[in-house]
């Protein structure tokens, strides 16, 4: 086993070397004997800004026994009659170079290197460029295909291409924004992209790809070059369509959320296109009912009937969304509450005073002769009861009313309220009761 391995490893490199020499020999023979005219260009097409320089990278070859006589670069241009003519951009005989290109071209002039530099390009330089070589023995060859030069004429403009080409851009679509000029898209970066005039730091290519577009991508886009004032003249709106988002209710009140005040609920959302249908719902006692179909829901004079939970639904062509639920609790105005408490206190005070007075009258009547009393026995027992009740609290009637006063937190000014106010107190209570209805 060990031996065999050694034998194999020795024979393999020998075989490889053999093949290598044969191929070298073949190549030498072929290049010497057969004709191998060739020109290779790189790149095959380019797009550059006006006034910039371009490099045409080029190499060539020709049959072994030939001697290079002439090298030239020419540009094809369309004549008015439709025929094509070449003008010399470079020529090994300098006098042949066209006036337009004199002093603007630099030829590599190295062995089998036909690279050419062209400075300060302008719109008129647009076209196809070819390299041609001529040798003695009448050997001639033009590199096929040539290099196509296009000139980017500013300003930039943004174009949008979509995977889905049917109309609008929807969330989830794949979108590509391309920064180009009217003529072509230069590869000379780095590029700058702006969304609503703000630089997008990550985007430096001439294309901005958004694989799955979202509503956050909605906005105006423009492009330009970094470290340059060159930007696109116009912005383009990436009109992403989306169903309503962030639906929420805001409440407008004419003061506090109190009885009698007006309330307006506003259904706000973010949608494109704009919301077409709003629906307002009220939840009360597990009963959901629709109560409005406008962007706003107004309550002219709020009352307890308006207590409950509310939400709205915003809808556009793309879909709909519900808002979060808000809870409405209409309060009794604080001034009314004070009034009610005062009125109640006065009421009890008056009742107490009346009872005391009544009690005194009864007591006086008891002192009068008993014979008269016996005829009115049932009446006496009733009054006796009332008198007894009053006697159970031996403190003065003043302390009794004070107790009520303390419970009801009657304002101090009211404790000195004259008794003539009694009628007013009743009137207040009555009006309040009817008001609550
Ligand atoms: C050809 O010449 C150009 C310009 O002088 C040079 O940049 C390039 O490297 C040369 N190419 C080769 C293959 O030597
Ligand atoms: C570049 O060419 C334009 C005409 O196309 C000329 O006005 C300008 O002076 C040239 N710039 C330089 C630096 O030669
Ligand atoms: C986009 O530009 C248009 C026209 O200048 C403007 O009306 C609109 O408000 C802009 N939109 C945004 C989202 O900035
Ligand atoms: C939305 O509103 C339009 C007009 O305002 C109406 O014609 C349409 O029926 C409404 N759609 C729904 C689903 O309520
Ligand atoms: C729910 O509310 C609607 C509208 O206010 C009313 O017609 C319906 O009787 C209510 N249903 C119940 C069970 O309360």
mmCIF file of C-alpha atoms in Angstrom, residues 71-248:
data_model
loop_
_atom_site.group_PDB
_atom_site.id
_atom_site.type_symbol
_atom_site.label_atom_id
_atom_site.label_comp_id
_atom_site.label_asym_id
_atom_site.label_seq_id
_atom_site.Cartn_x
_atom_site.Cartn_y
_atom_site.Cartn_z
ATOM 1 C CA UNK A 71 -2.835 52.782 -34.824
ATOM 2 C CA UNK A 72 -5.986 54.876 -34.673
ATOM 3 C CA UNK A 73 -9.169 55.464 -32.701
ATOM 4 C CA UNK A 74 -12.135 56.706 -34.622
ATOM 5 C CA UNK A 75 -15.626 57.634 -33.741
ATOM 6 C CA UNK A 76 -18.597 56.853 -35.909
ATOM 7 C CA UNK A 77 -21.132 59.538 -36.327
ATOM 8 C CA UNK A 78 -24.326 59.690 -38.283
ATOM 9 C CA UNK A 79 -24.264 62.121 -41.175
ATOM 10 C CA UNK A 80 -27.368 64.035 -42.137
ATOM 11 C CA UNK A 81 -28.019 61.751 -45.127
ATOM 12 C CA UNK A 82 -28.043 58.775 -42.778
ATOM 13 C CA UNK A 83 -24.671 57.369 -43.786
ATOM 14 C CA UNK A 84 -21.995 56.908 -41.145
ATOM 15 C CA UNK A 85 -18.601 58.462 -41.191
ATOM 16 C CA UNK A 86 -15.605 58.106 -38.950
ATOM 17 C CA UNK A 87 -13.544 60.928 -37.520
ATOM 18 C CA UNK A 88 -10.156 60.326 -35.971
ATOM 19 C CA UNK A 89 -10.088 60.766 -32.248
ATOM 20 C CA UNK A 90 -6.512 59.540 -32.154
ATOM 21 C CA UNK A 91 -4.076 58.754 -34.950
ATOM 22 C CA UNK A 92 -0.429 57.745 -34.828
ATOM 23 C CA UNK A 93 0.003 60.432 -37.452
ATOM 24 C CA UNK A 94 -0.980 63.470 -35.326
ATOM 25 C CA UNK A 95 -2.082 65.609 -38.270
ATOM 26 C CA UNK A 96 -4.916 63.169 -38.922
ATOM 27 C CA UNK A 97 -6.593 63.804 -35.528
ATOM 28 C CA UNK A 98 -9.848 65.714 -35.819
ATOM 29 C CA UNK A 99 -9.835 69.271 -34.527
ATOM 30 C CA UNK A 100 -12.532 68.375 -31.973
ATOM 31 C CA UNK A 101 -10.239 65.866 -30.261
ATOM 32 C CA UNK A 102 -6.837 67.483 -30.547
ATOM 33 C CA UNK A 103 -5.310 68.026 -27.089
ATOM 34 C CA UNK A 104 -8.111 66.055 -25.477
ATOM 35 C CA UNK A 105 -6.848 62.519 -26.023
ATOM 36 C CA UNK A 106 -3.963 60.610 -24.450
ATOM 37 C CA UNK A 107 -2.980 57.326 -26.065
ATOM 38 C CA UNK A 108 -1.198 54.652 -23.994
ATOM 39 C CA UNK A 109 1.240 53.888 -26.840
ATOM 40 C CA UNK A 110 2.614 50.767 -25.131
ATOM 41 C CA UNK A 111 3.189 47.301 -26.549
ATOM 42 C CA UNK A 112 -0.199 45.857 -27.493
ATOM 43 C CA UNK A 113 -1.892 48.410 -25.235
ATOM 44 C CA UNK A 114 -4.359 50.645 -27.044
ATOM 45 C CA UNK A 115 -5.965 52.323 -24.012
ATOM 46 C CA UNK A 116 -7.175 55.847 -24.607
ATOM 47 C CA UNK A 117 -8.052 58.682 -22.284
ATOM 48 C CA UNK A 118 -10.522 61.351 -23.374
ATOM 49 C CA UNK A 119 -10.772 64.568 -21.370
ATOM 50 C CA UNK A 120 -13.510 67.153 -20.898
ATOM 51 C CA UNK A 121 -16.247 65.247 -22.648
ATOM 52 C CA UNK A 122 -19.336 66.995 -23.931
ATOM 53 C CA UNK A 123 -22.689 66.009 -25.427
ATOM 54 C CA UNK A 124 -21.156 65.905 -28.914
ATOM 55 C CA UNK A 125 -18.812 63.093 -27.811
ATOM 56 C CA UNK A 126 -21.712 60.685 -27.592
ATOM 57 C CA UNK A 127 -21.188 57.771 -29.979
ATOM 58 C CA UNK A 128 -19.322 54.582 -30.740
ATOM 59 C CA UNK A 129 -15.525 54.441 -30.628
ATOM 60 C CA UNK A 130 -13.368 51.862 -32.439
ATOM 61 C CA UNK A 131 -9.688 50.965 -32.431
ATOM 62 C CA UNK A 132 -8.031 50.047 -35.720
ATOM 63 C CA UNK A 133 -4.522 48.832 -36.400
ATOM 64 C CA UNK A 134 -2.616 48.472 -39.656
ATOM 65 C CA UNK A 135 0.580 46.553 -40.267
ATOM 66 C CA UNK A 136 2.935 46.241 -43.185
ATOM 67 C CA UNK A 137 1.925 43.632 -45.775
ATOM 68 C CA UNK A 138 -1.453 45.450 -45.887
ATOM 69 C CA UNK A 139 -2.704 43.832 -42.662
ATOM 70 C CA UNK A 140 -5.658 45.761 -41.245
ATOM 71 C CA UNK A 141 -8.003 45.103 -38.362
ATOM 72 C CA UNK A 142 -10.774 47.040 -36.614
ATOM 73 C CA UNK A 143 -11.827 45.826 -33.194
ATOM 74 C CA UNK A 144 -15.450 44.765 -33.600
ATOM 75 C CA UNK A 145 -18.227 46.189 -31.416
ATOM 76 C CA UNK A 146 -16.428 49.274 -30.212
ATOM 77 C CA UNK A 147 -17.171 51.180 -27.027
ATOM 78 C CA UNK A 148 -20.389 53.134 -26.701
ATOM 79 C CA UNK A 149 -19.973 56.426 -24.882
ATOM 80 C CA UNK A 150 -23.029 58.240 -23.551
ATOM 81 C CA UNK A 151 -22.972 61.596 -21.820
ATOM 82 C CA UNK A 152 -25.100 62.224 -18.748
ATOM 83 C CA UNK A 153 -26.741 65.591 -19.166
ATOM 84 C CA UNK A 154 -27.836 67.054 -15.849
ATOM 85 C CA UNK A 155 -30.090 67.539 -13.985
ATOM 86 C CA UNK A 156 -30.653 64.220 -12.292
ATOM 87 C CA UNK A 157 -34.085 62.785 -12.165
ATOM 88 C CA UNK A 158 -35.557 59.973 -10.120
ATOM 89 C CA UNK A 159 -37.470 57.220 -11.848
ATOM 90 C CA UNK A 160 -39.455 54.515 -10.125
ATOM 91 C CA UNK A 161 -39.649 50.971 -11.364
ATOM 92 C CA UNK A 162 -41.808 48.332 -9.784
ATOM 93 C CA UNK A 163 -41.993 44.598 -9.837
ATOM 94 C CA UNK A 164 -45.752 44.909 -10.095
ATOM 95 C CA UNK A 165 -46.492 47.283 -12.932
ATOM 96 C CA UNK A 166 -50.268 47.474 -12.429
ATOM 97 C CA UNK A 167 -50.986 50.981 -11.273
ATOM 98 C CA UNK A 168 -50.406 52.016 -7.681
ATOM 99 C CA UNK A 169 -47.687 51.096 -5.233
ATOM 100 C CA UNK A 170 -49.012 49.061 -2.336
ATOM 101 C CA UNK A 171 -47.381 48.010 0.886
ATOM 102 C CA UNK A 172 -45.210 44.940 0.367
ATOM 103 C CA UNK A 173 -44.390 45.739 -3.263
ATOM 104 C CA UNK A 174 -40.793 45.678 -4.436
ATOM 105 C CA UNK A 175 -39.731 49.120 -5.655
ATOM 106 C CA UNK A 176 -36.542 50.432 -7.225
ATOM 107 C CA UNK A 177 -35.734 54.131 -7.447
ATOM 108 C CA UNK A 178 -33.147 54.992 -10.060
ATOM 109 C CA UNK A 179 -31.093 58.140 -10.151
ATOM 110 C CA UNK A 180 -30.457 58.963 -13.785
ATOM 111 C CA UNK A 181 -30.321 61.830 -16.207
ATOM 112 C CA UNK A 182 -32.387 62.401 -19.282
ATOM 113 C CA UNK A 183 -29.832 60.395 -21.258
ATOM 114 C CA UNK A 184 -28.235 57.758 -19.031
ATOM 115 C CA UNK A 185 -27.191 56.740 -15.525
ATOM 116 C CA UNK A 186 -23.559 57.425 -14.704
ATOM 117 C CA UNK A 187 -21.681 54.942 -12.554
ATOM 118 C CA UNK A 188 -19.555 57.681 -11.021
ATOM 119 C CA UNK A 189 -20.596 57.675 -7.366
ATOM 120 C CA UNK A 190 -21.048 57.808 -4.512
ATOM 121 C CA UNK A 191 -24.631 58.895 -4.866
ATOM 122 C CA UNK A 192 -26.772 60.739 -2.355
ATOM 123 C CA UNK A 193 -30.454 60.017 -1.750
ATOM 124 C CA UNK A 194 -32.864 62.312 0.006
ATOM 125 C CA UNK A 195 -36.303 61.589 1.412
ATOM 126 C CA UNK A 196 -38.288 64.750 2.152
ATOM 127 C CA UNK A 197 -34.992 66.647 1.811
ATOM 128 C CA UNK A 198 -33.270 64.533 4.453
ATOM 129 C CA UNK A 199 -30.195 62.511 3.455
ATOM 130 C CA UNK A 200 -30.577 58.743 3.621
ATOM 131 C CA UNK A 201 -27.113 57.814 4.911
ATOM 132 C CA UNK A 202 -27.192 54.162 3.828
ATOM 133 C CA UNK A 203 -27.983 54.827 0.169
ATOM 134 C CA UNK A 204 -24.896 55.428 -1.959
ATOM 135 C CA UNK A 205 -25.684 53.568 -5.182
ATOM 136 C CA UNK A 206 -27.409 55.006 -8.212
ATOM 137 C CA UNK A 207 -30.295 52.675 -7.401
ATOM 138 C CA UNK A 208 -32.284 52.629 -4.202
ATOM 139 C CA UNK A 209 -34.011 49.304 -3.752
ATOM 140 C CA UNK A 210 -36.878 48.766 -1.345
ATOM 141 C CA UNK A 211 -37.720 45.082 -1.366
ATOM 142 C CA UNK A 212 -40.938 45.425 0.650
ATOM 143 C CA UNK A 213 -42.297 48.926 0.642
ATOM 144 C CA UNK A 214 -44.144 50.169 3.762
ATOM 145 C CA UNK A 215 -46.266 53.205 4.564
ATOM 146 C CA UNK A 216 -43.172 54.727 6.161
ATOM 147 C CA UNK A 217 -41.567 54.914 2.710
ATOM 148 C CA UNK A 218 -44.245 57.312 1.492
ATOM 149 C CA UNK A 219 -42.591 60.629 0.660
ATOM 150 C CA UNK A 220 -40.738 62.836 -1.790
ATOM 151 C CA UNK A 221 -37.419 61.514 -3.080
ATOM 152 C CA UNK A 222 -34.535 63.211 -4.799
ATOM 153 C CA UNK A 223 -30.969 62.204 -5.565
ATOM 154 C CA UNK A 224 -27.568 63.644 -6.339
ATOM 155 C CA UNK A 225 -23.892 63.052 -5.757
ATOM 156 C CA UNK A 226 -22.195 63.036 -2.369
ATOM 157 C CA UNK A 227 -19.757 65.864 -1.750
ATOM 158 C CA UNK A 228 -21.320 67.763 -4.600
ATOM 159 C CA UNK A 229 -24.033 70.301 -5.090
ATOM 160 C CA UNK A 230 -25.407 68.230 -7.956
ATOM 161 C CA UNK A 231 -28.923 67.126 -7.037
ATOM 162 C CA UNK A 232 -32.000 66.313 -9.008
ATOM 163 C CA UNK A 233 -34.138 69.265 -9.950
ATOM 164 C CA UNK A 234 -37.439 67.680 -9.043
ATOM 165 C CA UNK A 235 -38.616 65.438 -6.292
ATOM 166 C CA UNK A 236 -40.655 62.379 -7.034
ATOM 167 C CA UNK A 237 -43.448 61.270 -4.756
ATOM 168 C CA UNK A 238 -43.359 57.617 -3.785
ATOM 169 C CA UNK A 239 -47.112 57.309 -3.482
ATOM 170 C CA UNK A 240 -47.423 54.200 -1.326
ATOM 171 C CA UNK A 241 -51.079 53.260 -0.821
ATOM 172 C CA UNK A 242 -52.035 51.914 2.588
ATOM 173 C CA UNK A 243 -55.037 51.274 4.767
ATOM 174 C CA UNK A 244 -55.706 53.590 7.746
ATOM 175 C CA UNK A 245 -53.060 53.451 10.487
ATOM 176 C CA UNK A 246 -52.913 54.955 14.004
ATOM 177 C CA UNK A 247 -56.653 55.517 14.198
ATOM 178 C CA UNK A 248 -57.351 57.447 17.380
#
